[in-house]
PDB file of C-alpha atoms in Angstrom:
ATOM      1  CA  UNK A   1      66.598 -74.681-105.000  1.00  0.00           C
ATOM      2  CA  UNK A   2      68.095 -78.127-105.510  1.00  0.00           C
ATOM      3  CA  UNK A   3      69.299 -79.082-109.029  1.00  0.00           C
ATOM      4  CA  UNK A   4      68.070 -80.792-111.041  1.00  0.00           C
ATOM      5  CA  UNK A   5      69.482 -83.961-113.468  1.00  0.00           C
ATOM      6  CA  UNK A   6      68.589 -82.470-116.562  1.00  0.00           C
ATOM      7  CA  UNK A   7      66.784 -78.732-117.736  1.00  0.00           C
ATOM      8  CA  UNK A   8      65.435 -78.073-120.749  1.00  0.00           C
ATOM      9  CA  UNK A   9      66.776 -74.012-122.402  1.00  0.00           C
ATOM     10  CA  UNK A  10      63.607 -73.056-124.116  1.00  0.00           C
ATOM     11  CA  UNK A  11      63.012 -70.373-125.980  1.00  0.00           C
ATOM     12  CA  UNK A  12      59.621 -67.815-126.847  1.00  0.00           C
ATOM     13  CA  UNK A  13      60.842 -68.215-130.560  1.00  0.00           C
ATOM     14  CA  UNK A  14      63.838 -69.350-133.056  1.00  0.00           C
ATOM     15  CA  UNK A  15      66.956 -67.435-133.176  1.00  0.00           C
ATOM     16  CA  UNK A  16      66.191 -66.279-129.614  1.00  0.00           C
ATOM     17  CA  UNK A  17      69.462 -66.917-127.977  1.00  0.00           C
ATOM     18  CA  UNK A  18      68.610 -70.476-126.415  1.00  0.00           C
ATOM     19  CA  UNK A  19      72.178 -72.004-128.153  1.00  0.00           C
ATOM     20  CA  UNK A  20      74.690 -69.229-126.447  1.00  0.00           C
ATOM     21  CA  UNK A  21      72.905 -69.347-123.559  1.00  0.00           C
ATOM     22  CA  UNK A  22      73.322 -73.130-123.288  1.00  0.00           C
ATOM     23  CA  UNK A  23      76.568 -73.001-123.836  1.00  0.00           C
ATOM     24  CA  UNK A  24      77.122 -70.633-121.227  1.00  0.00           C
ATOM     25  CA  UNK A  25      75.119 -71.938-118.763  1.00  0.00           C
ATOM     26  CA  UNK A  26      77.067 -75.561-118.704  1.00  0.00           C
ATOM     27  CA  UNK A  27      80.370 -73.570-118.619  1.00  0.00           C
ATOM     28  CA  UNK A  28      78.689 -72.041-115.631  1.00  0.00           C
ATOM     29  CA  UNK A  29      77.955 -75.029-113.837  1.00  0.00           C
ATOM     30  CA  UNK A  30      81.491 -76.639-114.671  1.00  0.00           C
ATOM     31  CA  UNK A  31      83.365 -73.762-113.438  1.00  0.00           C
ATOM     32  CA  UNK A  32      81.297 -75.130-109.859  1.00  0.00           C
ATOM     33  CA  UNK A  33      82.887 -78.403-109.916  1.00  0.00           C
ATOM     34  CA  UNK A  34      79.108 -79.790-112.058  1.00  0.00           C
ATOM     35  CA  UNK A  35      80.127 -82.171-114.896  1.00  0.00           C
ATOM     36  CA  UNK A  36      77.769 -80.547-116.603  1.00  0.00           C
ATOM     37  CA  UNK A  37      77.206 -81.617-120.717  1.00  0.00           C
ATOM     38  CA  UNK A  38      74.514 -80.351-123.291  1.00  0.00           C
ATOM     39  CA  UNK A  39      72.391 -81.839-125.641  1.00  0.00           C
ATOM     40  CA  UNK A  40      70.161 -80.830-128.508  1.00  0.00           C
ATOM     41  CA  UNK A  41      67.040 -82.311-129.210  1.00  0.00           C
ATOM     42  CA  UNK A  42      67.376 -81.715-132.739  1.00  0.00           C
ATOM     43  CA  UNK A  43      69.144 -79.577-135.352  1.00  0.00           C
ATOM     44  CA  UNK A  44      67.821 -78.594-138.870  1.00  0.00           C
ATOM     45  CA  UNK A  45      69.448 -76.890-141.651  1.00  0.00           C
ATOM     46  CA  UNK A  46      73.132 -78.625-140.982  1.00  0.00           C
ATOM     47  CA  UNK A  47      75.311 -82.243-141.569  1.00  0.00           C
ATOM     48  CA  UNK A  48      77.267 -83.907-139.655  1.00  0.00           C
ATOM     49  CA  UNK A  49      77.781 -82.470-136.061  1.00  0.00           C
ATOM     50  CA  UNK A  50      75.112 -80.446-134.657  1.00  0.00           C
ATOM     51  CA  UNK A  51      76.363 -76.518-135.093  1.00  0.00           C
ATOM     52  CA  UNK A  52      74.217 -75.889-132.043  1.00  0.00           C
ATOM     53  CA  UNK A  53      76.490 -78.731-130.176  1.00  0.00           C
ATOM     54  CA  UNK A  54      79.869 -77.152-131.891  1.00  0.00           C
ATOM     55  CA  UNK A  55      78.708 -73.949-130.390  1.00  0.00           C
ATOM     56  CA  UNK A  56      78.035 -74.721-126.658  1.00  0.00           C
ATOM     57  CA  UNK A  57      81.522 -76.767-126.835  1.00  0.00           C
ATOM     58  CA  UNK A  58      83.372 -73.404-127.533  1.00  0.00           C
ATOM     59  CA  UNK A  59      81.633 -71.407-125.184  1.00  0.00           C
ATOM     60  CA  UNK A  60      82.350 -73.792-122.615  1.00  0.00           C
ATOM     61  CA  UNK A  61      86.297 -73.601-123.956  1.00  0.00           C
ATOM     62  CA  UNK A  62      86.264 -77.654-124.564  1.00  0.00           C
ATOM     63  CA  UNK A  63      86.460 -79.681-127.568  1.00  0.00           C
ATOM     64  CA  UNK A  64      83.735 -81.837-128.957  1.00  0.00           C
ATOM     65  CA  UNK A  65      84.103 -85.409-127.234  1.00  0.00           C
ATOM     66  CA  UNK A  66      83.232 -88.905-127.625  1.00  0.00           C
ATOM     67  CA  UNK A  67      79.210 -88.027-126.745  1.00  0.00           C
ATOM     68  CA  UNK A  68      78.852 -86.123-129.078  1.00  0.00           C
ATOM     69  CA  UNK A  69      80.617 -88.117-132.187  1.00  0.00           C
ATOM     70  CA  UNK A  70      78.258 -90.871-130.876  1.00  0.00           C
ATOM     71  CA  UNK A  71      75.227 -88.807-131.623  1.00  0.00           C
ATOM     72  CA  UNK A  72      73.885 -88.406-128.397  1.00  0.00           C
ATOM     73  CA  UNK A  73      74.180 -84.986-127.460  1.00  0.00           C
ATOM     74  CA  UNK A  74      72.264 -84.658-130.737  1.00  0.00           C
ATOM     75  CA  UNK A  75      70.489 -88.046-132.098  1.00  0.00           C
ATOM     76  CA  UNK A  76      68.706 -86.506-135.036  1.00  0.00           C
ATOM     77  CA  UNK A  77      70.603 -83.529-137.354  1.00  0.00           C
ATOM     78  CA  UNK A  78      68.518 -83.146-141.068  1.00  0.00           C
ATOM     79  CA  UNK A  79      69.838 -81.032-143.731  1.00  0.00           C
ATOM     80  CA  UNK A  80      67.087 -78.769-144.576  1.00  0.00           C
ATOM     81  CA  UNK A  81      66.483 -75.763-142.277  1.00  0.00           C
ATOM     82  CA  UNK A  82      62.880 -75.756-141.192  1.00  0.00           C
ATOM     83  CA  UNK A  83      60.543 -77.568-138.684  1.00  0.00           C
ATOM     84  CA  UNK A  84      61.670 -80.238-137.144  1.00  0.00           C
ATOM     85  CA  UNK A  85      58.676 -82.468-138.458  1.00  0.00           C
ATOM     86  CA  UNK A  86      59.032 -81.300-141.837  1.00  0.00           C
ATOM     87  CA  UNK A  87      63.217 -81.744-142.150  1.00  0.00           C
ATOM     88  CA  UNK A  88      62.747 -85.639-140.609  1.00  0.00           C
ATOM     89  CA  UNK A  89      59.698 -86.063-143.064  1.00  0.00           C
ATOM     90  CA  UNK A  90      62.087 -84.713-145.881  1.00  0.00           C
ATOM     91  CA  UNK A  91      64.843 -87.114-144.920  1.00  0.00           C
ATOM     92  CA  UNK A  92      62.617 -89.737-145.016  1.00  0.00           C
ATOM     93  CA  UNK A  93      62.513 -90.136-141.586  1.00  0.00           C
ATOM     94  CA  UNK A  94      60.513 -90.373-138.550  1.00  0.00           C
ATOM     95  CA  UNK A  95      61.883 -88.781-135.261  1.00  0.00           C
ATOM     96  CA  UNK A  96      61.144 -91.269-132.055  1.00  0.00           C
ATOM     97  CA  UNK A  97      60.743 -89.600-128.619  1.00  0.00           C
ATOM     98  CA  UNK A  98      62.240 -92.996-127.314  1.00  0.00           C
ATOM     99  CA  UNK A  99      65.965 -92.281-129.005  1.00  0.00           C
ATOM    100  CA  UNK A 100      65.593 -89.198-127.506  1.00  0.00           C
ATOM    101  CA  UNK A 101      65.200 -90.013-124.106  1.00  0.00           C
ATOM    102  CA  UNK A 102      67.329 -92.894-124.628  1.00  0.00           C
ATOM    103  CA  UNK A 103      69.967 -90.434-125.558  1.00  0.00           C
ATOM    104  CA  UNK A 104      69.812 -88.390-122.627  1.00  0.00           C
ATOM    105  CA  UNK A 105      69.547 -91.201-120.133  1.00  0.00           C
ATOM    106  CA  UNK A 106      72.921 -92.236-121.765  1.00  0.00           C
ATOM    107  CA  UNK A 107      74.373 -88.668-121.258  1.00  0.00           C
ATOM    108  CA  UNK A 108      72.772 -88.754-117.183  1.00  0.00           C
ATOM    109  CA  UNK A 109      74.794 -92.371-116.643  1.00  0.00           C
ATOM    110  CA  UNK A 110      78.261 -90.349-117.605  1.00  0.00           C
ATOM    111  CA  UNK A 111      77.839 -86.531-116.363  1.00  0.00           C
ATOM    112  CA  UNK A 112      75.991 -85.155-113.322  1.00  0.00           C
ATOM    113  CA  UNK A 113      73.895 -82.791-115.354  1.00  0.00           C
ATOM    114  CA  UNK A 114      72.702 -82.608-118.762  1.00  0.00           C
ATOM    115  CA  UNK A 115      71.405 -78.888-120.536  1.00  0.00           C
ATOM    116  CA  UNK A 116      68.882 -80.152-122.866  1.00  0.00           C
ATOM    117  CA  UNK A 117      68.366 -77.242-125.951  1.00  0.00           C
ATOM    118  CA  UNK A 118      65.068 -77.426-127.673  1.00  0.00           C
ATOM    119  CA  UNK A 119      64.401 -76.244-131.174  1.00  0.00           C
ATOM    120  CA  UNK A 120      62.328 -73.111-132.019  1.00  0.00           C
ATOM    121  CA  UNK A 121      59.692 -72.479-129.218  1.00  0.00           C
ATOM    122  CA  UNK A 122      57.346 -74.944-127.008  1.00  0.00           C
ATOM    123  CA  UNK A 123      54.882 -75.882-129.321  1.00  0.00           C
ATOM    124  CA  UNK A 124      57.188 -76.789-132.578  1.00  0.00           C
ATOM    125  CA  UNK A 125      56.147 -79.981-133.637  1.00  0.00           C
ATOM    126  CA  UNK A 126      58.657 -83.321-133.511  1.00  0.00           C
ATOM    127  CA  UNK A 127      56.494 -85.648-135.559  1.00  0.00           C
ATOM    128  CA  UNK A 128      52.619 -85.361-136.334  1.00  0.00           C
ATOM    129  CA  UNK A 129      51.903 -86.696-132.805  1.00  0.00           C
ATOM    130  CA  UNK A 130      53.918 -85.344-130.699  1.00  0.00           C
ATOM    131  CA  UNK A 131      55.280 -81.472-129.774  1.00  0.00           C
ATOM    132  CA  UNK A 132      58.221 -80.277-128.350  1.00  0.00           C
ATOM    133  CA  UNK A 133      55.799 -79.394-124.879  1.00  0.00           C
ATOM    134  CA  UNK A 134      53.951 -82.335-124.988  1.00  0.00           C
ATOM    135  CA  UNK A 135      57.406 -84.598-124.417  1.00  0.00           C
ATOM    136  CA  UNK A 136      58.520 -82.212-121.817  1.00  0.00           C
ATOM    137  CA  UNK A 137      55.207 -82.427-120.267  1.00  0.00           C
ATOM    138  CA  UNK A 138      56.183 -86.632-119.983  1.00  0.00           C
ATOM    139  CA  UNK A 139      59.527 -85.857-118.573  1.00  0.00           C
ATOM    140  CA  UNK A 140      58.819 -83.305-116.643  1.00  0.00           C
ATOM    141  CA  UNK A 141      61.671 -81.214-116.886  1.00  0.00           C
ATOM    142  CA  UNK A 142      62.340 -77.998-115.767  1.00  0.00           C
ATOM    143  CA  UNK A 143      62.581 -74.650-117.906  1.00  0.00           C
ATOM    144  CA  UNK A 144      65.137 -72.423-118.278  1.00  0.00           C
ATOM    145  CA  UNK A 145      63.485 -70.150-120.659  1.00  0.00           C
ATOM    146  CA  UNK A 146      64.950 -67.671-123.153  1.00  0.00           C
ATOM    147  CA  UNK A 147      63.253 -64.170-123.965  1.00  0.00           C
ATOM    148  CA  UNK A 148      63.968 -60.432-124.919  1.00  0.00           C
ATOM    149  CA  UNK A 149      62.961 -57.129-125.709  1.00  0.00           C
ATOM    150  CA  UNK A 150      62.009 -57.298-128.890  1.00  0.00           C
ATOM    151  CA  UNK A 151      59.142 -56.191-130.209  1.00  0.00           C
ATOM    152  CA  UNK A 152      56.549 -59.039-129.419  1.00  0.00           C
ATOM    153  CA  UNK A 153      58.311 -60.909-126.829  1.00  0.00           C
ATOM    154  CA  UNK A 154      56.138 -60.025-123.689  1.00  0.00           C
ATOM    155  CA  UNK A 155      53.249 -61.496-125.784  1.00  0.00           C
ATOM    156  CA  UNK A 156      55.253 -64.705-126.610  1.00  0.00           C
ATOM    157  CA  UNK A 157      57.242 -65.038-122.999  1.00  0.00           C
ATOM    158  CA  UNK A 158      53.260 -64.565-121.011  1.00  0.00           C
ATOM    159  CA  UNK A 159      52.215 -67.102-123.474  1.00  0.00           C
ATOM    160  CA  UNK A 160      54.786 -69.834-122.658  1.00  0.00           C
ATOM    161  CA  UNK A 161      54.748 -69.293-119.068  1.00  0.00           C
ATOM    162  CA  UNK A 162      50.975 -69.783-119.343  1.00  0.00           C
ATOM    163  CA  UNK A 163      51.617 -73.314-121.315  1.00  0.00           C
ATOM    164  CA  UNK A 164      54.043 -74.441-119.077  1.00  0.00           C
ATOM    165  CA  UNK A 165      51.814 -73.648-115.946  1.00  0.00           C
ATOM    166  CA  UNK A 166      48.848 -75.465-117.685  1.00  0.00           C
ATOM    167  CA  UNK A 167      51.277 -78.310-118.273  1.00  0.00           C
ATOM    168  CA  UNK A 168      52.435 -78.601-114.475  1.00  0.00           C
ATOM    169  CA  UNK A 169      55.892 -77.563-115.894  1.00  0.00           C
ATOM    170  CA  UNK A 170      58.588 -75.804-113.172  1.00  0.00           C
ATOM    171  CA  UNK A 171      60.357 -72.865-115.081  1.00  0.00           C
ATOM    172  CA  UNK A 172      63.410 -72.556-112.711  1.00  0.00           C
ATOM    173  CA  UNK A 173      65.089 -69.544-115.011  1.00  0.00           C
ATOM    174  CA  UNK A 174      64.360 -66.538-117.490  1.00  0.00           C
ATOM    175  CA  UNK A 175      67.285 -65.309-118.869  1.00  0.00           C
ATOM    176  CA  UNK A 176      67.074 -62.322-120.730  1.00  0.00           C
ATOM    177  CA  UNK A 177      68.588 -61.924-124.004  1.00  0.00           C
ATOM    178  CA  UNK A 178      70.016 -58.121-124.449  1.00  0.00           C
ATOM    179  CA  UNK A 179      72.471 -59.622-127.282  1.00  0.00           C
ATOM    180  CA  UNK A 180      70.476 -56.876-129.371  1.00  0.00           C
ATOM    181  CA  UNK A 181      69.931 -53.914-127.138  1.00  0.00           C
ATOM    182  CA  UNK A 182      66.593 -52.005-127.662  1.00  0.00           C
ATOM    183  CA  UNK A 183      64.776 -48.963-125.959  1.00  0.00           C
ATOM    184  CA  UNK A 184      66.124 -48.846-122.338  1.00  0.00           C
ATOM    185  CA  UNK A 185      62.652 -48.014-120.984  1.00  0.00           C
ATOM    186  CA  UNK A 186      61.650 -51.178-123.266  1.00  0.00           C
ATOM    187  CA  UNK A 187      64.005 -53.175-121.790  1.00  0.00           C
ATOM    188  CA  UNK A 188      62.870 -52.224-117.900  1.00  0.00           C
ATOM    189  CA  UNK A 189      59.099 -52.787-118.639  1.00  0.00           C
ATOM    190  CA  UNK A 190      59.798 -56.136-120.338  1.00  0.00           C
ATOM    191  CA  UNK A 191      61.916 -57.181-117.040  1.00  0.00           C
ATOM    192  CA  UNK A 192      59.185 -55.610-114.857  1.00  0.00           C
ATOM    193  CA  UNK A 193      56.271 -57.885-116.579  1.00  0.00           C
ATOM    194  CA  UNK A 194      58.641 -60.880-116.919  1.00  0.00           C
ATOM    195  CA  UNK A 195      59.215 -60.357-112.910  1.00  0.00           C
ATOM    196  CA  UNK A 196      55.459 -60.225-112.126  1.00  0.00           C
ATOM    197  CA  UNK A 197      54.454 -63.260-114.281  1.00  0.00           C
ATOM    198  CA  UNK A 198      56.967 -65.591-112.991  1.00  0.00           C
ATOM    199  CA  UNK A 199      55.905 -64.769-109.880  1.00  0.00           C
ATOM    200  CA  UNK A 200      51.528 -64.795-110.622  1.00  0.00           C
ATOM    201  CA  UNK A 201      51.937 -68.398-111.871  1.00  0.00           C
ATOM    202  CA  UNK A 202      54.280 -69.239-108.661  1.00  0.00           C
ATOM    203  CA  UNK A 203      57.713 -69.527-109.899  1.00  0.00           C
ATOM    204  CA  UNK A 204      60.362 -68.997-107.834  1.00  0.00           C
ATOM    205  CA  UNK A 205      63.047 -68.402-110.493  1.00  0.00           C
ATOM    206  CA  UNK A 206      65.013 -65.201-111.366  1.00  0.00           C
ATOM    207  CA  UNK A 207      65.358 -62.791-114.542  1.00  0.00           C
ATOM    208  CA  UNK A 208      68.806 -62.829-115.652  1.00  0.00           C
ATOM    209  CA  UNK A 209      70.339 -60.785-118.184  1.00  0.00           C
ATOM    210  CA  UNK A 210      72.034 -62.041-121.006  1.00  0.00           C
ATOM    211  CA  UNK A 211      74.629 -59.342-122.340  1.00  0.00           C
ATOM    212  CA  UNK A 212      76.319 -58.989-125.788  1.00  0.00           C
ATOM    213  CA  UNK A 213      79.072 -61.404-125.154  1.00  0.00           C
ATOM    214  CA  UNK A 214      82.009 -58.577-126.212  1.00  0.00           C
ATOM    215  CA  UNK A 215      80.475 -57.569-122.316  1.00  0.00           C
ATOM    216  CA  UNK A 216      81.978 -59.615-120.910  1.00  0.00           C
ATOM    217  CA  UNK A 217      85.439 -59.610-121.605  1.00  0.00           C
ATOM    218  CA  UNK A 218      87.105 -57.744-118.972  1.00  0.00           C
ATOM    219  CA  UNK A 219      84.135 -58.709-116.139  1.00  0.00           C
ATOM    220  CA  UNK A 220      83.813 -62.934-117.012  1.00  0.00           C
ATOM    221  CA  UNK A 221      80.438 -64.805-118.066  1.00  0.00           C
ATOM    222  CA  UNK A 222      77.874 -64.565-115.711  1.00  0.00           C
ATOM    223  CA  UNK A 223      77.400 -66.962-112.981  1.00  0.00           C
ATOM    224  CA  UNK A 224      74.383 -68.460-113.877  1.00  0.00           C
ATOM    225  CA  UNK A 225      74.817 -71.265-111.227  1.00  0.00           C
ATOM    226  CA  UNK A 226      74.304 -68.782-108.566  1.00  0.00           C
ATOM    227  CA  UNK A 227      70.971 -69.004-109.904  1.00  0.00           C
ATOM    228  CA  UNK A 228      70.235 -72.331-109.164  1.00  0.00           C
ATOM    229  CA  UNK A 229      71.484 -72.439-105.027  1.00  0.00           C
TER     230      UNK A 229
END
């Protein structure tokens, strides 16, 4: 599989796991020699710096950087925590697709790679035109996308593979959140059905797990880039 410039860590819902996993994915591809950076799409319920942004920056063990005090690892942050439509209407504001893609065009002319977090799931709306899916379906990026074993989450993770085939999407990656460990025979059917789906709609792309990160303090982060070669 050759890499791509920029993926897009979706998630089946909100509070999901997409933020840590971002983080940990571009620490991945650093610790390869990738100048790897992320970005955010948008971030609700916070001023100032994106959180989200603050977050992937420790997990990747670097301080925040000129990027991201420009506001382009995150063009649009809104105080209120709720949909992004709803917190830019709030603000009195419109959010424009354009920025965003300006943004990351920005980010692609000084790093090799650019982790692009979205905000809830697929189908969250970005302004009363446009949803999250329907400006990945115009960039056509590919989908790392995050899951778990929750109760619900087959139904959700079948459902966005099923968008994403329908919108000629590539998902190159699931990676399984286990942050909140559940019914072990749970967690091997869920991994079983996520398997068989991926490969049904003719993805190529591994399950990988996501452990609580206390885990992984005497073995290391995974190795997510593995993934990818």
């Amino acid at each position: 599989m050759s890499l791509a410039k920029v993926y897009c860590v979706t998630g089946i819902d909100t509070d999901i796991g997409k933020t840590i996993a971002t983080g940990l994915l571009a620490r991945s591809f650093r610790n390869h020699g990738i100048k790897a950076i992320t970005q955010k799409i948008v971030q609700t319920g916070c001023v100032g710096l994106s959180e989200d942004i603050i977050r992937h920056r420790q997990l990747m063990e670097i301080e925040p950087g000129p990027a991201d005090y420009r506001g382009l690892t995150c063009p649009y942050v809104f105080p209120v925590p709720c949909s992004p439509h709803l917190a830019a209407e709030l603000a009195i504001k419109k959010i424009d697709c354009e920025v965003i893609r300006n943004s990351t065009a920005a980010l692609l002319a000084e790093f090799d790679l650019v982790l692009l977090e979205g905000v809830g799931g697929l189908m969250v709306p970005l302004s009363a035109e446009c949803t999250f899916l329907d400006y990945l379906e115009r960039e056509k990026y590919p989908l790392i996308l995050v899951t778990s074993s929750r109760l619900g989450s087959i139904n959700h993770t079948l459902s966005a593979l099923e968008l994403a085939h329908h919108r000629q999407l590539e998902v190159a990656l699931i990676v399984y959140n286990r942050l909140a460990e559940s019914d072990p025979r749970i967690v091997a059917d869920s991994r079983e059905v996520f398997v068989k789906y991926m490969k049904k709609y003719g993805y190529s792309g591994a399950v990988v797990d996501l452990l609580p990160l206390s885990e992984y303090e005497e073995t290391g982060f995974p190795d997510f880039y593995s993934c990818f070669r």
